[in-house]
Tab-separated table of C-alpha atoms in Angstrom:
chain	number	residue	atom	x	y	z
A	17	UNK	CA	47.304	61.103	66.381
A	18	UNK	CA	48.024	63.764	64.087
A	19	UNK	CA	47.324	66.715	66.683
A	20	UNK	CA	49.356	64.655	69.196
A	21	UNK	CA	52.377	64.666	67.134
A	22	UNK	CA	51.984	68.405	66.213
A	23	UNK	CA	51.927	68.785	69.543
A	24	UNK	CA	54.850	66.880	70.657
A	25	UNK	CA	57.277	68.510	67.887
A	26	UNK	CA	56.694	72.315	69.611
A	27	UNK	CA	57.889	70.665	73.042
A	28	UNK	CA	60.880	69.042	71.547
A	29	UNK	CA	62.147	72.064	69.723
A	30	UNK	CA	61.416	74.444	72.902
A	31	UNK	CA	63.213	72.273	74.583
A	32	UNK	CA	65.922	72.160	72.838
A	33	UNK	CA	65.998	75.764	72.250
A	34	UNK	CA	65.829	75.658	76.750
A	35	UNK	CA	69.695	73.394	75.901
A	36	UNK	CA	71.033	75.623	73.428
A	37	UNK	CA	70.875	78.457	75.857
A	38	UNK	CA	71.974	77.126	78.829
A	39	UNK	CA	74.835	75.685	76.598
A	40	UNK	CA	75.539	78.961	75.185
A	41	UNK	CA	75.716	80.196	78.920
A	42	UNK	CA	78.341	77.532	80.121
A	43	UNK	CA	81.791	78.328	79.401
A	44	UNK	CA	82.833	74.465	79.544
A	45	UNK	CA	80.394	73.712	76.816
A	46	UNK	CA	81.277	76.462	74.556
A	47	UNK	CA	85.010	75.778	74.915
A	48	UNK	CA	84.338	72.783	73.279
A	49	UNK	CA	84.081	74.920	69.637
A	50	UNK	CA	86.523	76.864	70.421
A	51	UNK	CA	90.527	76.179	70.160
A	52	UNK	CA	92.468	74.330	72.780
A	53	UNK	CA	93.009	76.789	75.729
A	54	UNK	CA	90.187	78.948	75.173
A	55	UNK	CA	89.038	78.498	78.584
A	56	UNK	CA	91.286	79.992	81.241
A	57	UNK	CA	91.467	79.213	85.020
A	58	UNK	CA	89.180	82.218	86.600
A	59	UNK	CA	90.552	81.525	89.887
A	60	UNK	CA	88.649	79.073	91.458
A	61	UNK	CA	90.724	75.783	90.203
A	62	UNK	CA	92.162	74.311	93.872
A	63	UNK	CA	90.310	76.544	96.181
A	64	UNK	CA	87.895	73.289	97.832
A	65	UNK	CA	91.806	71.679	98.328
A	66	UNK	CA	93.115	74.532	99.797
A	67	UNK	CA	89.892	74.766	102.288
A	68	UNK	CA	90.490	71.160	103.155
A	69	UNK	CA	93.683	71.717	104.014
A	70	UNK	CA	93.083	74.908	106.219
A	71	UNK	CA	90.579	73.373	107.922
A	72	UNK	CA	92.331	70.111	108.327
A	73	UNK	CA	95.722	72.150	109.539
A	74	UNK	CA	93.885	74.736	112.149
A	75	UNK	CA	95.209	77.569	109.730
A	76	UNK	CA	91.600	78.503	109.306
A	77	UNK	CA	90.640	78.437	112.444
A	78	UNK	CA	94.101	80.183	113.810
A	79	UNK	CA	93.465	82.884	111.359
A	80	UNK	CA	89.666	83.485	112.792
A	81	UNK	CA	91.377	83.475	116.373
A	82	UNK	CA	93.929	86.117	115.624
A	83	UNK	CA	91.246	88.218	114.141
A	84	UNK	CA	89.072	88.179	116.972
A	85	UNK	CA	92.076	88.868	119.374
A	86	UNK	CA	93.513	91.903	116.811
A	87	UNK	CA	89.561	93.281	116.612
A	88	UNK	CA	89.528	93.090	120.298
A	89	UNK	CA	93.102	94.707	121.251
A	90	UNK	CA	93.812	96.963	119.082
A	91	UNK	CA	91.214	99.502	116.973
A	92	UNK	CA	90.561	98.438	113.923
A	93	UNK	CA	88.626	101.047	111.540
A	94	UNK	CA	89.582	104.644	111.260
A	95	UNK	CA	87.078	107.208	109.582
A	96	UNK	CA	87.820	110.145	107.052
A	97	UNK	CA	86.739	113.179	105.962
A	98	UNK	CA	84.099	113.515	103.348
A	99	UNK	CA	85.478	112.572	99.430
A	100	UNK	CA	89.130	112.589	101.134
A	101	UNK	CA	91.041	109.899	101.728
A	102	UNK	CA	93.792	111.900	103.662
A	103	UNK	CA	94.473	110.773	107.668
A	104	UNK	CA	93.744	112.825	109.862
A	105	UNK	CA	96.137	112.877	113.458
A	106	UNK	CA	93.206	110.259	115.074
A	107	UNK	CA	93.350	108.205	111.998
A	108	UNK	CA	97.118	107.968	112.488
A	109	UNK	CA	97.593	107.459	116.135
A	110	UNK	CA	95.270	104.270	115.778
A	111	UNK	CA	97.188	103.310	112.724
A	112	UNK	CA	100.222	103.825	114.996
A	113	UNK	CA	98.620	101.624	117.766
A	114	UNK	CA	97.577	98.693	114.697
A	115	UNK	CA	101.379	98.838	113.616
A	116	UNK	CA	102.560	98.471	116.692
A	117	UNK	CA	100.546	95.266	117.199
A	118	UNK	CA	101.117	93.861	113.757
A	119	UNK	CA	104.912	94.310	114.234
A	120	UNK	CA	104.493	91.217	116.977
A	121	UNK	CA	103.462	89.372	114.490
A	122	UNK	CA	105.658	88.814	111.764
A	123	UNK	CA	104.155	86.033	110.419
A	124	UNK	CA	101.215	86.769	109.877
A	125	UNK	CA	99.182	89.442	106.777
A	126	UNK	CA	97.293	91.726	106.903
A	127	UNK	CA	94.266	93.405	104.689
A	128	UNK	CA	92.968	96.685	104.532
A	129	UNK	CA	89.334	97.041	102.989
A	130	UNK	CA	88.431	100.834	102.254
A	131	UNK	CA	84.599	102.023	102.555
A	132	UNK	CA	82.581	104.934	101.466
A	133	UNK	CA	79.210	106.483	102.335
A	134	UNK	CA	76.475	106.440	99.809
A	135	UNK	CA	77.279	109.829	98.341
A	136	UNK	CA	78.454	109.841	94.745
A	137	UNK	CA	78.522	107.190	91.883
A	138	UNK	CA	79.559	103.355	92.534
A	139	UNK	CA	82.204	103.702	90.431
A	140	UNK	CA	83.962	106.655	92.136
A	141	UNK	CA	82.945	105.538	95.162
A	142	UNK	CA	84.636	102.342	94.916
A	143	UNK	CA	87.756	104.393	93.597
A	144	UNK	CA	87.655	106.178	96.878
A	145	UNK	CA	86.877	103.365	98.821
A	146	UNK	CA	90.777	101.606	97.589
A	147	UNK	CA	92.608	104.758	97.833
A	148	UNK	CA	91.987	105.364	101.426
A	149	UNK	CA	92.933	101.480	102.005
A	150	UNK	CA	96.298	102.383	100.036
A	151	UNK	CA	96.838	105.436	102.338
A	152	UNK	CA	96.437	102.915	105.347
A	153	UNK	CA	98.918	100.561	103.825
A	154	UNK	CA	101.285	103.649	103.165
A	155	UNK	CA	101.123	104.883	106.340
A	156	UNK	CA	101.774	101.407	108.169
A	157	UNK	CA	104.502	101.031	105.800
A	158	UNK	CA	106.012	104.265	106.899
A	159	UNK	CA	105.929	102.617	110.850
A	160	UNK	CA	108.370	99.387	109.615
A	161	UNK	CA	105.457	96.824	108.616
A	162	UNK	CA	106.692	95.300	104.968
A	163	UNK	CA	104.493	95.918	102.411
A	164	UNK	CA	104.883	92.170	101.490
A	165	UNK	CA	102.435	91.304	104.397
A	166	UNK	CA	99.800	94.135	103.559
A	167	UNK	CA	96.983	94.416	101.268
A	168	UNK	CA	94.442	97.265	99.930
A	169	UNK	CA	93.630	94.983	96.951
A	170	UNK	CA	89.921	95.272	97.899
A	171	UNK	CA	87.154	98.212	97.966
A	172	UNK	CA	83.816	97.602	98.885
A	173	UNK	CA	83.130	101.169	98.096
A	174	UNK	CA	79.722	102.467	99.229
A	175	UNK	CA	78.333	98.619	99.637
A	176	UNK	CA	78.651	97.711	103.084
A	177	UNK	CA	77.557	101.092	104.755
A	178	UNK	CA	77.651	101.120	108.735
A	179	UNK	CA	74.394	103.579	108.879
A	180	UNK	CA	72.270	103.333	106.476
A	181	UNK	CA	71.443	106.743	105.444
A	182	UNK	CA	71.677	108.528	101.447
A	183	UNK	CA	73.647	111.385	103.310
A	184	UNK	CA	77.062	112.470	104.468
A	185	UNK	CA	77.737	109.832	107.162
A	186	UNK	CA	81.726	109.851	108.918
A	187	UNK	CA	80.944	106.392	110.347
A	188	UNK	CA	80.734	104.729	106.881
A	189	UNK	CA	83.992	106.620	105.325
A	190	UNK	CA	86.321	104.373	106.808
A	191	UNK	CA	88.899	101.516	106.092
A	192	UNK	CA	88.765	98.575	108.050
A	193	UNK	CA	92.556	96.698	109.136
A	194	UNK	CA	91.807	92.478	109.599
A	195	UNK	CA	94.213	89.258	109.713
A	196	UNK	CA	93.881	87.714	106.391
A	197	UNK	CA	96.556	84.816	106.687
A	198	UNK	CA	99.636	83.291	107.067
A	199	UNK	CA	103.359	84.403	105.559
A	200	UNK	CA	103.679	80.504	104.267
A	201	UNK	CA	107.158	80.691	103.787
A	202	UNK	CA	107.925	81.949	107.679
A	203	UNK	CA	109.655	79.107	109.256
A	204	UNK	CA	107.292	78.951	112.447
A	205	UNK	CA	104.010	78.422	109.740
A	206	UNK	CA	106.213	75.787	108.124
A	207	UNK	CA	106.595	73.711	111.171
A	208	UNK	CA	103.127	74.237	111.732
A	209	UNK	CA	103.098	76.387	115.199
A	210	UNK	CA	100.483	78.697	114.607
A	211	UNK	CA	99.665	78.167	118.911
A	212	UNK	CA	102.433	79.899	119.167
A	213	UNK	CA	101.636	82.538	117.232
A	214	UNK	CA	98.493	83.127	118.330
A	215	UNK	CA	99.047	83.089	121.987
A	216	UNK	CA	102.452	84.747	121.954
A	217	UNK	CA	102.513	87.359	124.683
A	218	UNK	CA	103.043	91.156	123.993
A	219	UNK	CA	106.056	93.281	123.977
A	220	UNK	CA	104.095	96.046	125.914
A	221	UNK	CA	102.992	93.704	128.071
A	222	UNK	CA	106.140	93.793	130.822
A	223	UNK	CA	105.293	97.240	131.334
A	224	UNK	CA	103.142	97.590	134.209
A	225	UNK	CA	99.814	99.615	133.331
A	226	UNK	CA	99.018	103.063	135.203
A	227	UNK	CA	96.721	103.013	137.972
A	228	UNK	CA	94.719	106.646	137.449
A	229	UNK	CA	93.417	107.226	141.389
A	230	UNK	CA	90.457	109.396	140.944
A	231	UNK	CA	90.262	112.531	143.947
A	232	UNK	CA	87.211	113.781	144.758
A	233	UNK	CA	87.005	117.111	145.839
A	234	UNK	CA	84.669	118.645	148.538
């Protein structure tokens, strides 16, 4: 009997040892010792209601619709020069075509993510990454789009590389243009119409296209 309760008393205090430090880990629990208001919000508080209602709406599947339809119209990445995040005169005719095709859409934002290739710290990589997504934004903003419906808030830096290679690779120093949402206070979202959006025909597309007839010669 003795041995057995020797034995038992190491297992109770490992164990609770094993809830002291997953209670020291879990912010809720240490709030508890700590002053009223010690734990913040991080962000998170209301995002499984706002999914519900998305989903619920169409918004989220409206917003995956128009994405698909921008990636598929328009070009959506342009590429830049090595540790630069200056445009070049192709990065700005396709930012001139993605402008011209968000202007359409008033109602709707828009998010730039900026990328690097795997040359160079994390750190300034990432640094890089954002201010070629702010030069995007800049330049869009300098074609009429409202800053108010564009974002370069997020840089996935050298993480999400197109070709994997350690080397100097043009395809992976890019920014990427997508549909992130809604303007919720545009009266057409408020009455719910986002059909309408989506399917809403083109400017451009009353002008008749070019038919190029190829001559062969003999």
């Amino acid at each position: 009997m003795a041995v057995e309760k020797n034995f038992r008393i190491p297992v109770a205090l490992t164990g609770l040892a094993l809830m002291a430090a997953c209670a020291g880990n879990d912010p809720v629990y240490s709030a508890f010792h700590r002053e009223a208001g010690a734990l913040l919000d991080t962000g998170h508080f209301g995002n499984a209601t706002m999914n519900n209602t998305q989903v619920m709406s169409g918004e989220r599947q409206y917003v995956y619709d128009l994405s698909q339809r921008f990636a598929s119209e328009v070009m959506t990445t342009v590429n830049f020069a090595f540790n630069s995040a200056v445009l070049d005169n192709g990065a700005r005719d396709t930012l001139r075509e993605q402008a011209n095709w968000i202007k359409q859409f008033p109602e709707v934002h828009f998010r730039v993510y900026g990328h690097t290739d795997l040359v160079g710290s994390e750190a300034y990589n990432k640094r890089l990454g954002l201010a070629r997504a702010n030069a995007v934004v800049a330049f869009l903003a300098s074609q009429g789009i409202s800053t108010s419906r564009l974002e370069a808030v997020v840089s996935f830096g050298e993480t999400q590389p197109l070709i994997v290679t350690q080397g100097r690779e043009r395809r992976n120093r890019r920014t990427v243009t997508e549909v992130s949402g809604f303007v919720a206070s545009h009266p057409m979202v408020l009455e719910g119409k986002y059909a309408q959006i989506i399917y809403r025909e083109y400017i451009n597309s009353a002008v008749p296209r070019q038919v190029v007839t190829a001559v062969e010669g003999g």
